[in-house]
Coordinates of C-alpha atoms and ligand atoms in Angstrom, one line a residue:
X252 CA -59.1 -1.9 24.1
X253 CA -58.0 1.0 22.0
X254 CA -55.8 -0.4 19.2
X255 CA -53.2 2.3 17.0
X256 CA -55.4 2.3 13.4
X257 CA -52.3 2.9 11.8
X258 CA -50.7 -0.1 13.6
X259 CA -54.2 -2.4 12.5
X260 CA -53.8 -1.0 8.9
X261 CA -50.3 -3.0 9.0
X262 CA -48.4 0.6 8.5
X263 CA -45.7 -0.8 11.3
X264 CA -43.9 -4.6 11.2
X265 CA -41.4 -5.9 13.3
X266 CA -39.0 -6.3 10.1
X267 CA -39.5 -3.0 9.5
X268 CA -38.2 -1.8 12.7
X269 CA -34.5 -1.3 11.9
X270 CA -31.4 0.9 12.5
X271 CA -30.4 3.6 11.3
X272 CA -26.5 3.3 9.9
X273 CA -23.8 6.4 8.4
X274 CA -21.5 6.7 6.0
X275 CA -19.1 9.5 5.4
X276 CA -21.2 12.3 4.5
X277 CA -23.8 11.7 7.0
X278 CA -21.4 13.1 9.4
X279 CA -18.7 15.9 10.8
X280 CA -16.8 16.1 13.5
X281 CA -17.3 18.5 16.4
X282 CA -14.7 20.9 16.7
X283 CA -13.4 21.4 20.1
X284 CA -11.3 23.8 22.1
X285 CA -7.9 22.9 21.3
X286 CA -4.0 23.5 21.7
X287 CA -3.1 20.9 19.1
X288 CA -1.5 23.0 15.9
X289 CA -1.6 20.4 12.8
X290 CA 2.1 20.5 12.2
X291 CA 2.2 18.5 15.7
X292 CA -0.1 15.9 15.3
X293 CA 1.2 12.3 16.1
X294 CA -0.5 10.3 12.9
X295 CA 1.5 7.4 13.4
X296 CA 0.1 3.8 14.1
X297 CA -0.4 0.6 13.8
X298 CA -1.5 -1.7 11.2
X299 CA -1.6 -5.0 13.1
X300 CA 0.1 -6.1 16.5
X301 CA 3.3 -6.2 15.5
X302 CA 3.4 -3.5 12.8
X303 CA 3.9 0.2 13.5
X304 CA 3.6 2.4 10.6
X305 CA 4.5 6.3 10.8
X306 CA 1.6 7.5 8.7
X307 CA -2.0 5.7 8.9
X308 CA -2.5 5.4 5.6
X309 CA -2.9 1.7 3.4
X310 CA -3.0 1.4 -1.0
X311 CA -5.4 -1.3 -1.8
X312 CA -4.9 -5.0 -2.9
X313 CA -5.9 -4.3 -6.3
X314 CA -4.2 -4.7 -10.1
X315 CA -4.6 -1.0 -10.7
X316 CA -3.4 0.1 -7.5
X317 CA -0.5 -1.9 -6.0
X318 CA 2.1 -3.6 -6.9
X319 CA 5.8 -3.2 -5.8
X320 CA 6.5 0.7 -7.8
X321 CA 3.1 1.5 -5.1
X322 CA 4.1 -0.2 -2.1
X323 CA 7.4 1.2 -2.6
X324 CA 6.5 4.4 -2.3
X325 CA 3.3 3.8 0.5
X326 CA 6.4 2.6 2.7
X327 CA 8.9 5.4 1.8
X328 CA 6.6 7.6 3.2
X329 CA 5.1 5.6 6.0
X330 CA 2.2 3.9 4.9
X331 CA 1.6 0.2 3.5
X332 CA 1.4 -1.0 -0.2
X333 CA -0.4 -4.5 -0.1
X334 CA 0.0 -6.5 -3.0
X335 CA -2.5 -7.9 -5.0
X336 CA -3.0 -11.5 -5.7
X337 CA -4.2 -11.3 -8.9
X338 CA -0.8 -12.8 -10.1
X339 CA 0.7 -16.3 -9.6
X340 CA 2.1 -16.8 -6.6
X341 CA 5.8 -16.7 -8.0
X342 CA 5.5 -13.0 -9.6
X343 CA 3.8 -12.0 -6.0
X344 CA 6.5 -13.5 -3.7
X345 CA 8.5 -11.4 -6.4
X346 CA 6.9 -8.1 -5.4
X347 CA 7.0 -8.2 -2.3
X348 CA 11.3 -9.1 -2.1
X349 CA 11.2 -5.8 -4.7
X350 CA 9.9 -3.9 -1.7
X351 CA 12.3 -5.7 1.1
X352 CA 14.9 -5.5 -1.0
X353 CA 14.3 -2.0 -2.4
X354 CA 16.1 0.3 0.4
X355 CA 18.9 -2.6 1.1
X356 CA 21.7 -0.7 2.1
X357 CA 23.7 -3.5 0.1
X358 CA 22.0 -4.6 -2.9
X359 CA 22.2 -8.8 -3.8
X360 CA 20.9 -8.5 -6.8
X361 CA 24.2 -7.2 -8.4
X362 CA 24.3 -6.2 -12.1
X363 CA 28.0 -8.3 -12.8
X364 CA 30.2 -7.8 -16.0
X365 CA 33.1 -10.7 -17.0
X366 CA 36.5 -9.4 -18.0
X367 CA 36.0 -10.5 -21.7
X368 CA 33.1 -8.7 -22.4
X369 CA 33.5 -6.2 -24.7
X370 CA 33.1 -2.2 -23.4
X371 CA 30.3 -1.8 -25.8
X372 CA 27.9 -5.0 -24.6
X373 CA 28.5 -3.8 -21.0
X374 CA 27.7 -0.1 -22.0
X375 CA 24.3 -1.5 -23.4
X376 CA 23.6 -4.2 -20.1
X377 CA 24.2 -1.0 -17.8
X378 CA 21.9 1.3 -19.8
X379 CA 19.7 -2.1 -19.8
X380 CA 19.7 -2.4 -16.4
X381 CA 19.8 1.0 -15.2
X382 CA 23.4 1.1 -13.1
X383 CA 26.2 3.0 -14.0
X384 CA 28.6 0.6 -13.3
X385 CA 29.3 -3.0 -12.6
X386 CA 31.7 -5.1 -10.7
X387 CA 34.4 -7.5 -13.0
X388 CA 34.1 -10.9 -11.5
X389 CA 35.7 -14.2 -13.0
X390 CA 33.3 -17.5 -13.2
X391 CA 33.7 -18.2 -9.7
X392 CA 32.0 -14.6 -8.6
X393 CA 35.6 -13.4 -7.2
X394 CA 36.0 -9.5 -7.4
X395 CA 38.3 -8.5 -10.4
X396 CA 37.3 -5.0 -10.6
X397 CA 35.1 -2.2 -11.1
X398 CA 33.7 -0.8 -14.5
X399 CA 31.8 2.5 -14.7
X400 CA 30.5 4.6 -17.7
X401 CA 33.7 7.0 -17.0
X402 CA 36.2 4.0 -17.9
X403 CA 34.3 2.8 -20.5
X404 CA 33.3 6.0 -22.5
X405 CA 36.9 6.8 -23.7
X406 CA 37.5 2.9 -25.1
X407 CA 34.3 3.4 -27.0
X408 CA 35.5 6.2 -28.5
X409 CA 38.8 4.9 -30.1
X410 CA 37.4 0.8 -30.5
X411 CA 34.6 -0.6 -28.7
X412 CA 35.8 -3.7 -29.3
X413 CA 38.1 -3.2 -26.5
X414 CA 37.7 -5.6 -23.2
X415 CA 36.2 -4.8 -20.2
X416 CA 39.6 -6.1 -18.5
X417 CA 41.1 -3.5 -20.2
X418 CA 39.0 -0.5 -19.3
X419 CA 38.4 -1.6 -15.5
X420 CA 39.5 -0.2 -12.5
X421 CA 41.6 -3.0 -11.0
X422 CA 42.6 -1.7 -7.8
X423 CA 39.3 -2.4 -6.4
X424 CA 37.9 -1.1 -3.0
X425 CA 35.9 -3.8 -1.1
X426 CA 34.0 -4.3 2.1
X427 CA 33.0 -6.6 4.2
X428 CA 29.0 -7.8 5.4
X429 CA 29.9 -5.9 8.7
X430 CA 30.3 -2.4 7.2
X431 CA 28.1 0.4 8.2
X432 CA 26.2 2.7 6.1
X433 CA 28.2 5.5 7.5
X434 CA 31.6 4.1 7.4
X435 CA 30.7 3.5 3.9
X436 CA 29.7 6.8 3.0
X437 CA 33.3 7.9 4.7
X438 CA 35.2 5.1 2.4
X439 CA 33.8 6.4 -0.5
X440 CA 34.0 10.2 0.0
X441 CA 37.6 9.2 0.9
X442 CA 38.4 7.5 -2.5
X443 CA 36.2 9.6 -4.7
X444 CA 33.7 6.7 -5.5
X445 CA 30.1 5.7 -5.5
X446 CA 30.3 1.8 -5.4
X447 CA 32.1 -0.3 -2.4
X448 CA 31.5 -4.1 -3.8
X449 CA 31.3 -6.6 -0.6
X450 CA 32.9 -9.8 -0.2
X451 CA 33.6 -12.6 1.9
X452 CA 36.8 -13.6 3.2
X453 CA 37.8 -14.9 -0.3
X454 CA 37.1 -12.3 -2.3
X455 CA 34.0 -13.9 -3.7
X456 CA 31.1 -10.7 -4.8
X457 CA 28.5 -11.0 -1.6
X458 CA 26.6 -7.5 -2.6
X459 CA 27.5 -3.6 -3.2
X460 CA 26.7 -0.7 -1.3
X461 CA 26.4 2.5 -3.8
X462 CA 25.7 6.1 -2.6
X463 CA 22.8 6.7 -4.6
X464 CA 21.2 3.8 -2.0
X465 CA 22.5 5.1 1.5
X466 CA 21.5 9.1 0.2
X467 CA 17.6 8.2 -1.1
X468 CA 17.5 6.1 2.8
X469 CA 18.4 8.9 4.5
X470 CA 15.7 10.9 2.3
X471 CA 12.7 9.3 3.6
X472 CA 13.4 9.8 7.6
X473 CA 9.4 8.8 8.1
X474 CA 9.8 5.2 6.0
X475 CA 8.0 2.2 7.5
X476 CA 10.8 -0.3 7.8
X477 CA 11.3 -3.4 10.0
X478 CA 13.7 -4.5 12.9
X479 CA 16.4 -4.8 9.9
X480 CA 15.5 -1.5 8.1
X481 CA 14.1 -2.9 5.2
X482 CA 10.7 -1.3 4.2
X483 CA 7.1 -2.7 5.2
X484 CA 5.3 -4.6 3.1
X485 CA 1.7 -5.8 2.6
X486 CA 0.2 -8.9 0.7
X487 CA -3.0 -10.5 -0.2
X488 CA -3.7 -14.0 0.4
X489 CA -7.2 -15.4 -0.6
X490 CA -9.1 -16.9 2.2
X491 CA -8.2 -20.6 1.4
X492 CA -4.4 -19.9 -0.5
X493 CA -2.1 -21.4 2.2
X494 CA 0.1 -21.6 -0.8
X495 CA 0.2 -17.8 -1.6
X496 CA 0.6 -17.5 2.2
X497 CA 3.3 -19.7 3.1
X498 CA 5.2 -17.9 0.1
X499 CA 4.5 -14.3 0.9
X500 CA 5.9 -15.4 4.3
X501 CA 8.9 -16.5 3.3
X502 CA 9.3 -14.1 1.1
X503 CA 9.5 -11.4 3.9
X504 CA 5.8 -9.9 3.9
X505 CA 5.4 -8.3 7.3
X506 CA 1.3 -8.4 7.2
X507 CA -0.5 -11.0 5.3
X508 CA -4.2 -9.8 4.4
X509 CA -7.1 -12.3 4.1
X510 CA -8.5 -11.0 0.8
X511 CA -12.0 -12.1 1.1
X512 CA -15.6 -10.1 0.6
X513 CA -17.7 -11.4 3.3
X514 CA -15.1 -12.7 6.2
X515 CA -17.6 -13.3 8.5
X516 CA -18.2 -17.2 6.7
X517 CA -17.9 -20.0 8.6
X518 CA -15.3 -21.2 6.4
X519 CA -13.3 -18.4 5.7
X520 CA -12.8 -18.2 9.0
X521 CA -11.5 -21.7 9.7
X522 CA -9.2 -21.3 6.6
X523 CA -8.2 -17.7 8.0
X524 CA -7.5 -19.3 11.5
X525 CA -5.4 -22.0 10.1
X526 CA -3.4 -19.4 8.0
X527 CA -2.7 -17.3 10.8
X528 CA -1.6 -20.1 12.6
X529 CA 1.1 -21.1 9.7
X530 CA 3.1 -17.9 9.3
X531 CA 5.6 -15.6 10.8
X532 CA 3.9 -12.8 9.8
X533 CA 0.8 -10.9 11.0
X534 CA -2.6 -11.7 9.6
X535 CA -5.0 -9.5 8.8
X536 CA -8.6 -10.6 8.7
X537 CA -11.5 -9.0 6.5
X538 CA -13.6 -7.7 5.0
X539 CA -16.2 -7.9 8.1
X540 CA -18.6 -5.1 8.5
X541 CA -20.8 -5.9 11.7
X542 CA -19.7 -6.8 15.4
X543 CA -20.6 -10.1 15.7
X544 CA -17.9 -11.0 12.7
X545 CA -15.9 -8.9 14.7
X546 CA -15.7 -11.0 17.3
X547 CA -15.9 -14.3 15.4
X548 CA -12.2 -13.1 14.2
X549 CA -10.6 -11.2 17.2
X550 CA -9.2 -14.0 19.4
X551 CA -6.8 -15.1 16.1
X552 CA -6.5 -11.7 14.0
X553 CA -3.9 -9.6 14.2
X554 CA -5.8 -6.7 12.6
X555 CA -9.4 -6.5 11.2
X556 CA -10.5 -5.1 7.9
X557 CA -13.7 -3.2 7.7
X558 CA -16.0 -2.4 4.2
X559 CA -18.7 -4.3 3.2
X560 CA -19.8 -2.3 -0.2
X561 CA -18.0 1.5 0.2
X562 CA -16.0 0.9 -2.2
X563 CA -15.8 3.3 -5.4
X564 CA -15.9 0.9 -7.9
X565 CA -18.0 -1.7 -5.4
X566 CA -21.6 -3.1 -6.9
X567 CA -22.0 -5.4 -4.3
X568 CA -24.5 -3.5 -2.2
X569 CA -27.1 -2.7 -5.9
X570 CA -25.8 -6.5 -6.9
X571 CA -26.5 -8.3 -3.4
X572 CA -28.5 -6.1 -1.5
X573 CA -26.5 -7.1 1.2
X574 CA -23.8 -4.0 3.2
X575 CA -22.8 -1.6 5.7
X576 CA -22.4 2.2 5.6
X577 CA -18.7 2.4 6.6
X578 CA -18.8 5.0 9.5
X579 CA -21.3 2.8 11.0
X580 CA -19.4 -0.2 10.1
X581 CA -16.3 1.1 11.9
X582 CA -17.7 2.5 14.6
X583 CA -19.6 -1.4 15.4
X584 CA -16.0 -3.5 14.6
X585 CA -13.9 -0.8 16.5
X586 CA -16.4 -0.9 19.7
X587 CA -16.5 -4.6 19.5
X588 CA -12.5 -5.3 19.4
X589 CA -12.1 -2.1 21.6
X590 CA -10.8 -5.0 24.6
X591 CA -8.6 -7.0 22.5
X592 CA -6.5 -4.6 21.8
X593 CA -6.4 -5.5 17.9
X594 CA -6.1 -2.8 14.9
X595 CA -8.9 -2.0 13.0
X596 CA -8.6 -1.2 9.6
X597 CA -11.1 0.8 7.4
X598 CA -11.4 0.0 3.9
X599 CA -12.8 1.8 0.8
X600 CA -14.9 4.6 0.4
X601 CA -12.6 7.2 1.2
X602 CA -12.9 10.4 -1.2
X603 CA -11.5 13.5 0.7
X604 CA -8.6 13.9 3.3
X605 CA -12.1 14.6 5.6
X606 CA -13.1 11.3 5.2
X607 CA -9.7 9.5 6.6
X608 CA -10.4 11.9 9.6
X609 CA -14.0 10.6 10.0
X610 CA -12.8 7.0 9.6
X611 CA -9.9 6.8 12.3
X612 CA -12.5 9.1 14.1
X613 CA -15.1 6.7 14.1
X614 CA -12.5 4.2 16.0
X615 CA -10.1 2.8 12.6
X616 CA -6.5 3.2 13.3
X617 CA -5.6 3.3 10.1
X618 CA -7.5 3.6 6.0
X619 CA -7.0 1.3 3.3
X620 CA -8.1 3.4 -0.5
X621 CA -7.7 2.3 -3.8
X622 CA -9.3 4.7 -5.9
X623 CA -7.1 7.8 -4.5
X624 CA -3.9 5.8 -5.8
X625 CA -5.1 4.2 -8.8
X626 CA -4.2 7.3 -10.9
X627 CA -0.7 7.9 -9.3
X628 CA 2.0 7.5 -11.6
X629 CA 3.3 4.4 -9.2
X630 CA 0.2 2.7 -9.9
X631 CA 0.4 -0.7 -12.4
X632 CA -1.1 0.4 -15.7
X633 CA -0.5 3.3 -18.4
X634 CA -1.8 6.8 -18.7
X635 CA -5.0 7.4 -21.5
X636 CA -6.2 10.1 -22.9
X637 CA -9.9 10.5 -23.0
X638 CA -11.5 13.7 -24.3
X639 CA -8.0 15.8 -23.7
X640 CA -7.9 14.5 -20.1
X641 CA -5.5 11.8 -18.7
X642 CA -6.8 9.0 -16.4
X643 CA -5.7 5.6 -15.8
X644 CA -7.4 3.0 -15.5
X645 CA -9.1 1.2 -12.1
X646 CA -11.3 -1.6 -12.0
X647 CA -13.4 -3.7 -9.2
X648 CA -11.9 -7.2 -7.8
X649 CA -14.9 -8.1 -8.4
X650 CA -15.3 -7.3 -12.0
X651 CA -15.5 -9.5 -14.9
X652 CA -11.8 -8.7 -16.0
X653 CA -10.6 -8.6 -12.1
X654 CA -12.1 -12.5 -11.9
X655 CA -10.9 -13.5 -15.0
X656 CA -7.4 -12.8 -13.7
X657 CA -8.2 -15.5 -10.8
X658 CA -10.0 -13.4 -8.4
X659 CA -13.2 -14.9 -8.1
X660 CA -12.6 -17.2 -4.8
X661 CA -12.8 -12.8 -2.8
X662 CA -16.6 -13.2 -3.4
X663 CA -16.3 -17.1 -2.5
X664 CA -17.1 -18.5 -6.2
X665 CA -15.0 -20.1 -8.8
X666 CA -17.6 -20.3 -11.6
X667 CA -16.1 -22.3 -15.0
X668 CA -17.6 -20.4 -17.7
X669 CA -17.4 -16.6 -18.0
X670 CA -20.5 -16.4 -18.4
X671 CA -21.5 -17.3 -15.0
X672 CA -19.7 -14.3 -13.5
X673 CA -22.0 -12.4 -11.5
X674 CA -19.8 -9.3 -11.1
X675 CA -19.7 -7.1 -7.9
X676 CA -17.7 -4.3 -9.4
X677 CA -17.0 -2.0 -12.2
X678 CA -14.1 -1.7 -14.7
X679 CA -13.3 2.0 -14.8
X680 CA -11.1 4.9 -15.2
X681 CA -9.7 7.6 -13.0
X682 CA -7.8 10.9 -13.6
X683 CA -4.0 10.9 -13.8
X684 CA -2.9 12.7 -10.2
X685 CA 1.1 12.5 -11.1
X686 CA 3.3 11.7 -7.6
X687 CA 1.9 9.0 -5.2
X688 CA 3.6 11.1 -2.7
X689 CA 2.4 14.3 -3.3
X690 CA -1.3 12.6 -3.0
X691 CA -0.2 11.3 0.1
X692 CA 1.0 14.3 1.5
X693 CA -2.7 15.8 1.1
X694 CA -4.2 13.0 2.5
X695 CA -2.3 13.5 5.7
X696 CA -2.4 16.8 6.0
X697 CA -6.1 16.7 6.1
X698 CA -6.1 14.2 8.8
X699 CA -3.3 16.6 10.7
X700 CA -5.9 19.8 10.7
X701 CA -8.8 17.5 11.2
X702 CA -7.5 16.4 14.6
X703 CA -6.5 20.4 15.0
X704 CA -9.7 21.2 15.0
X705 CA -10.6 17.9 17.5
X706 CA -7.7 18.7 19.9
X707 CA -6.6 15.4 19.5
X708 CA -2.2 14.8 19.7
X709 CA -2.3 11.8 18.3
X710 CA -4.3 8.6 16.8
X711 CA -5.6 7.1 20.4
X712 CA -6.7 10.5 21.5
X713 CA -8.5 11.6 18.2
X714 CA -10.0 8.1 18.8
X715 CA -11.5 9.2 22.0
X716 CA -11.8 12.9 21.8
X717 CA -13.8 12.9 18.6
X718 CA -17.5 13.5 18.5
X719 CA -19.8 13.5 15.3
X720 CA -22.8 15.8 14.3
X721 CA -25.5 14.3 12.0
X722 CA -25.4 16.1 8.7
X723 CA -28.8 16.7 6.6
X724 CA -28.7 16.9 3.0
X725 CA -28.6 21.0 3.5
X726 CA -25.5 20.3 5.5
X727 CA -23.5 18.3 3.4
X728 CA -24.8 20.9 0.1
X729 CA -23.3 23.8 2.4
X730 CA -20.1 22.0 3.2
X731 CA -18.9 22.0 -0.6
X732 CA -18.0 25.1 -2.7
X733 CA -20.9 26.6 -3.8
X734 CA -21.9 29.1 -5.4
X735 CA -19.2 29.6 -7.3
X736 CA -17.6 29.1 -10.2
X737 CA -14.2 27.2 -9.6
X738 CA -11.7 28.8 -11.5
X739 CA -8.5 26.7 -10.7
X740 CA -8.0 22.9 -9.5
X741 CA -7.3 22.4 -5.7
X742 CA -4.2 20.0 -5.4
X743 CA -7.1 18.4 -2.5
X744 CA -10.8 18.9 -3.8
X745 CA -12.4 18.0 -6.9
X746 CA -16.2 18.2 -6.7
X747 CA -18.3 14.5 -6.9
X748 CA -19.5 14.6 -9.9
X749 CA -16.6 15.7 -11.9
X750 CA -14.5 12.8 -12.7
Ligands
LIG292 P1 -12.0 2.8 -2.8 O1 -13.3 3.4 -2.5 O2 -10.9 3.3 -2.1 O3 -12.3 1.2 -2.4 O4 -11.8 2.8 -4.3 C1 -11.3 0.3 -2.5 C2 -11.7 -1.0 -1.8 O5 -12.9 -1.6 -2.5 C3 -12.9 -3.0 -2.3 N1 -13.1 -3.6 -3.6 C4 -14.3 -4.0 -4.0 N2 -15.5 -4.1 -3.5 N3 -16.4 -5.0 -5.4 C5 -16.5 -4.6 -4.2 O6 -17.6 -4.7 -3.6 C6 -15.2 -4.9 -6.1 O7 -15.1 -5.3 -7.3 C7 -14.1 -4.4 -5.4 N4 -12.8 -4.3 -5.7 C8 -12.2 -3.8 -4.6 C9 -11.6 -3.4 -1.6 O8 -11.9 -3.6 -0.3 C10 -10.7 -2.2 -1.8 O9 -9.7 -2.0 -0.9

């Protein structure tokens, strides 16, 4: 019998065989005919079965990315901030009441002053504290009155030795717990002020309600807030921290994140189950990047987390080997949870507005970046200047500094000397972008032309309308300015290799 020569000379194995898997750039979307004008497009989602969230769009668990100043402003404008864990568990349960507590209509944490303070001390704990004025309160928290900067500025300008019982208002106006925003608003357009303190039936200081607070709620109409209106929250639990877990919970979180490299582990997924099982709050599982972890996850997740290696500052794929090109990745995880009914959530790897399209295209129903935030002003860390340019900086989980901070159990190791680190990450730098919101705001109006262009009114239809053309290298040189010379920065497209 005939045999193939190239097949005798051993030029084809079995092994060898394999699939072909896409990432980003490999791909566009078809356009189609459509009626959908951007403006219209429904982006909202959900994040996890019980979370809704008006904008599709998640800021990474990392230390340059978010903590509560990020997720603040993620849910403000109806996304998610997820906190990182690279912080004991206290200072985390911390962020995440920052965020609940952030859009309170009345605030508990209220800045108090005593009677026998002096005007100036109180004059330096407001400017301290950032208020502009204070409720008096004796030693057993019961309302005496109400200080501002107006009563005060007048005694420091004769003796500011003076008392704060002196320079208060005493005729105070209170509330009680049941008071609406509105009728609030009305009691203090009524008496000309911008502070109602609430008490309980005995006077004693419960909270305050200032306008400042119910104006900047009614600012963001697209927030992402719960049953009680407080505003969504993320954190990150490792895959065996009941500890962090149980505290996140009780601390409000509304999604818990298992924060973990490779989820698909036999016992990261015991650990997960047993999590999930624990808390009030919705648990999301990842990162898997195949359909078999898929469905080693689904019956217990309440959302699964995609992205084995995208990442920007990810070396796990040149470190291990080992990974998944994300729009293949996606596509697998989103076809094999397609009958559960359970949110898929694409992480890392995400450059351009375009690519948020391809991902929630590709079957994600909602993107989780780091990189894009890492250089917002909300972001933790401080602006450098490098070469007259401003960045700031972003690093890896999986870097040496990242694990040093406690992070090394995400890649399922907890060497004891630093020199055993085997990194999967970079420390790094990005350029300063300014508002997390006005970043946002580009990301989601590129995902509102790219279904435009796929007909698609909203998430679950973009989901199903979309197609994707294969891209050659040609393609992808032709889909970038070229040619050109850019002469000014678009507020939406920098080109790759310009950092
Ligand atoms: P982008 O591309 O948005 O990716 O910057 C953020 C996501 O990357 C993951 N991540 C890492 N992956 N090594 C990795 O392989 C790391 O050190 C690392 N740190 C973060 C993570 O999923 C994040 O959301």
């Amino acid at each position: 019998m005939a045999t193939n020569p190239h097949e005798e000379a051993g030029f084809y194995t079995e092994k060898l065989r394999v699939p072909e898997a896409l990432t980003f750039d490999d791909v566009l979307l078809r356009p189609k005919r459509s009626r959908v004008e951007p403006d219209e497009a429904d982006v909202s989602t959900r994040v996890s079965s019980n979370v809704d969230l008006n904008v599709p769009v998640l800021s990474a668990a990392m230390d340059t990315v978010t903590e509560a100043a990020t997720a603040v402003a993620m849910a403000r404008n109806g996304g998610l901030g997820v906190i990182h864990r690279n912080l004991d568990v206290e200072e985390a349960t911390v962020q995440v009441e920052r965020v609940k507590q952030a859009d309170e209509t009345i605030i508990r944490d209220v800045v108090t002053a005593s009677p026998h303070q002096t005007v100036s001390e109180v004059d330096r704990m407001m400017a301290r504290e950032g208020v502009n004025g204070a409720p008096v309160v004796d030693d057993d928290d019961r309302v005496l009155g109400i200080i501002s900067g107006t009563d005060i500025r007048p005694y420091l300008e004769v003796s500011d030795r003076d008392e704060v019982q002196e320079a208060m208002t005493d005729e105070v106006i209170t509330a009680s717990e049941a008071i609406e925003p509105r009728e609030a608003l009305e009691l203090m357009y009524e008496h000309k002020i911008e502070r109602v303190p609430i008490v309980d039936d005995e006077n004693h200081l419960t909270g305050l309600i200032t306008m400042q607070g119910i104006l900047q709620r009614r600012e963001y109409s697209e927030a992402a807030r719960d049953e009680d209106g407080a505003l969504r929250v993320g954190a990150a639990v490792g895959p065996f921290e009941h500890d962090r877990a149980e505290a996140a919970d009780e601390a409000g979180a509304d999604v818990l994140f298992i924060d973990c490299a490779h989820a698909h582990n036999g016992d990261v997924i015991d650990s997960a189950h047993s999590i999930a099982r624990e808390v009030a709050a919705d648990v999301v599982v990842g990162n898997v990047g195949t359909r078999e972890a898929a469905r080693d996850v689904v019956d217990f997740a309440d959302g699964i987390k995609v992205g084995i290696g995208p990442g920007s500052i990810c070396t796990t794929r040149v470190v291990t080997g080992a990974g998944m090109p994300q729009i293949t990745a996606i596509a697998e995880v989103a076809d094999a949870v397609s009958p559960h009914d359970v949110p898929v959530i694409a992480d890392g790897g995400v450059r351009y507005s375009g690519d948020v399209a391809k991902a929630i295209a590709a079957g994600a129903d909602a993107v989780m970046l780091g990189s894009y935030f890492a250089g917002t002003d909300e972001a933790p860390g401080r602006v450098v200047t490098m070469n007259g340019k401003k960045y700031k900086q972003y690093r890896g989980m999986g870097s040496v500094g990242a694990m040093q901070g406690g992070d090394a159990d995400r890649y399922l190791k907890e060497p004891d000397d630093e020199e055993e680190y085997v990194p999967e990450g970079v420390e790094a730098a990005t350029p300063y972008k300014g508002s997390l919101a006005s970043e946002l705001t580009q990301l989601v109006g590129g995902l509102r032309s790219g279904m435009g262009y796929v007909g698609a009114p909203d998430v679950e239809a973009f989901k199903e309308r979309a197609e994707f053309v294969r891209v050659s290298a040609a393609g992808q040189r032709e889909g970038h300015p070229h040619d050109v010379v850019i002469t000014d920065e678009a507020p939406n497209y920098r080109p790759d290799d310009v950092a």
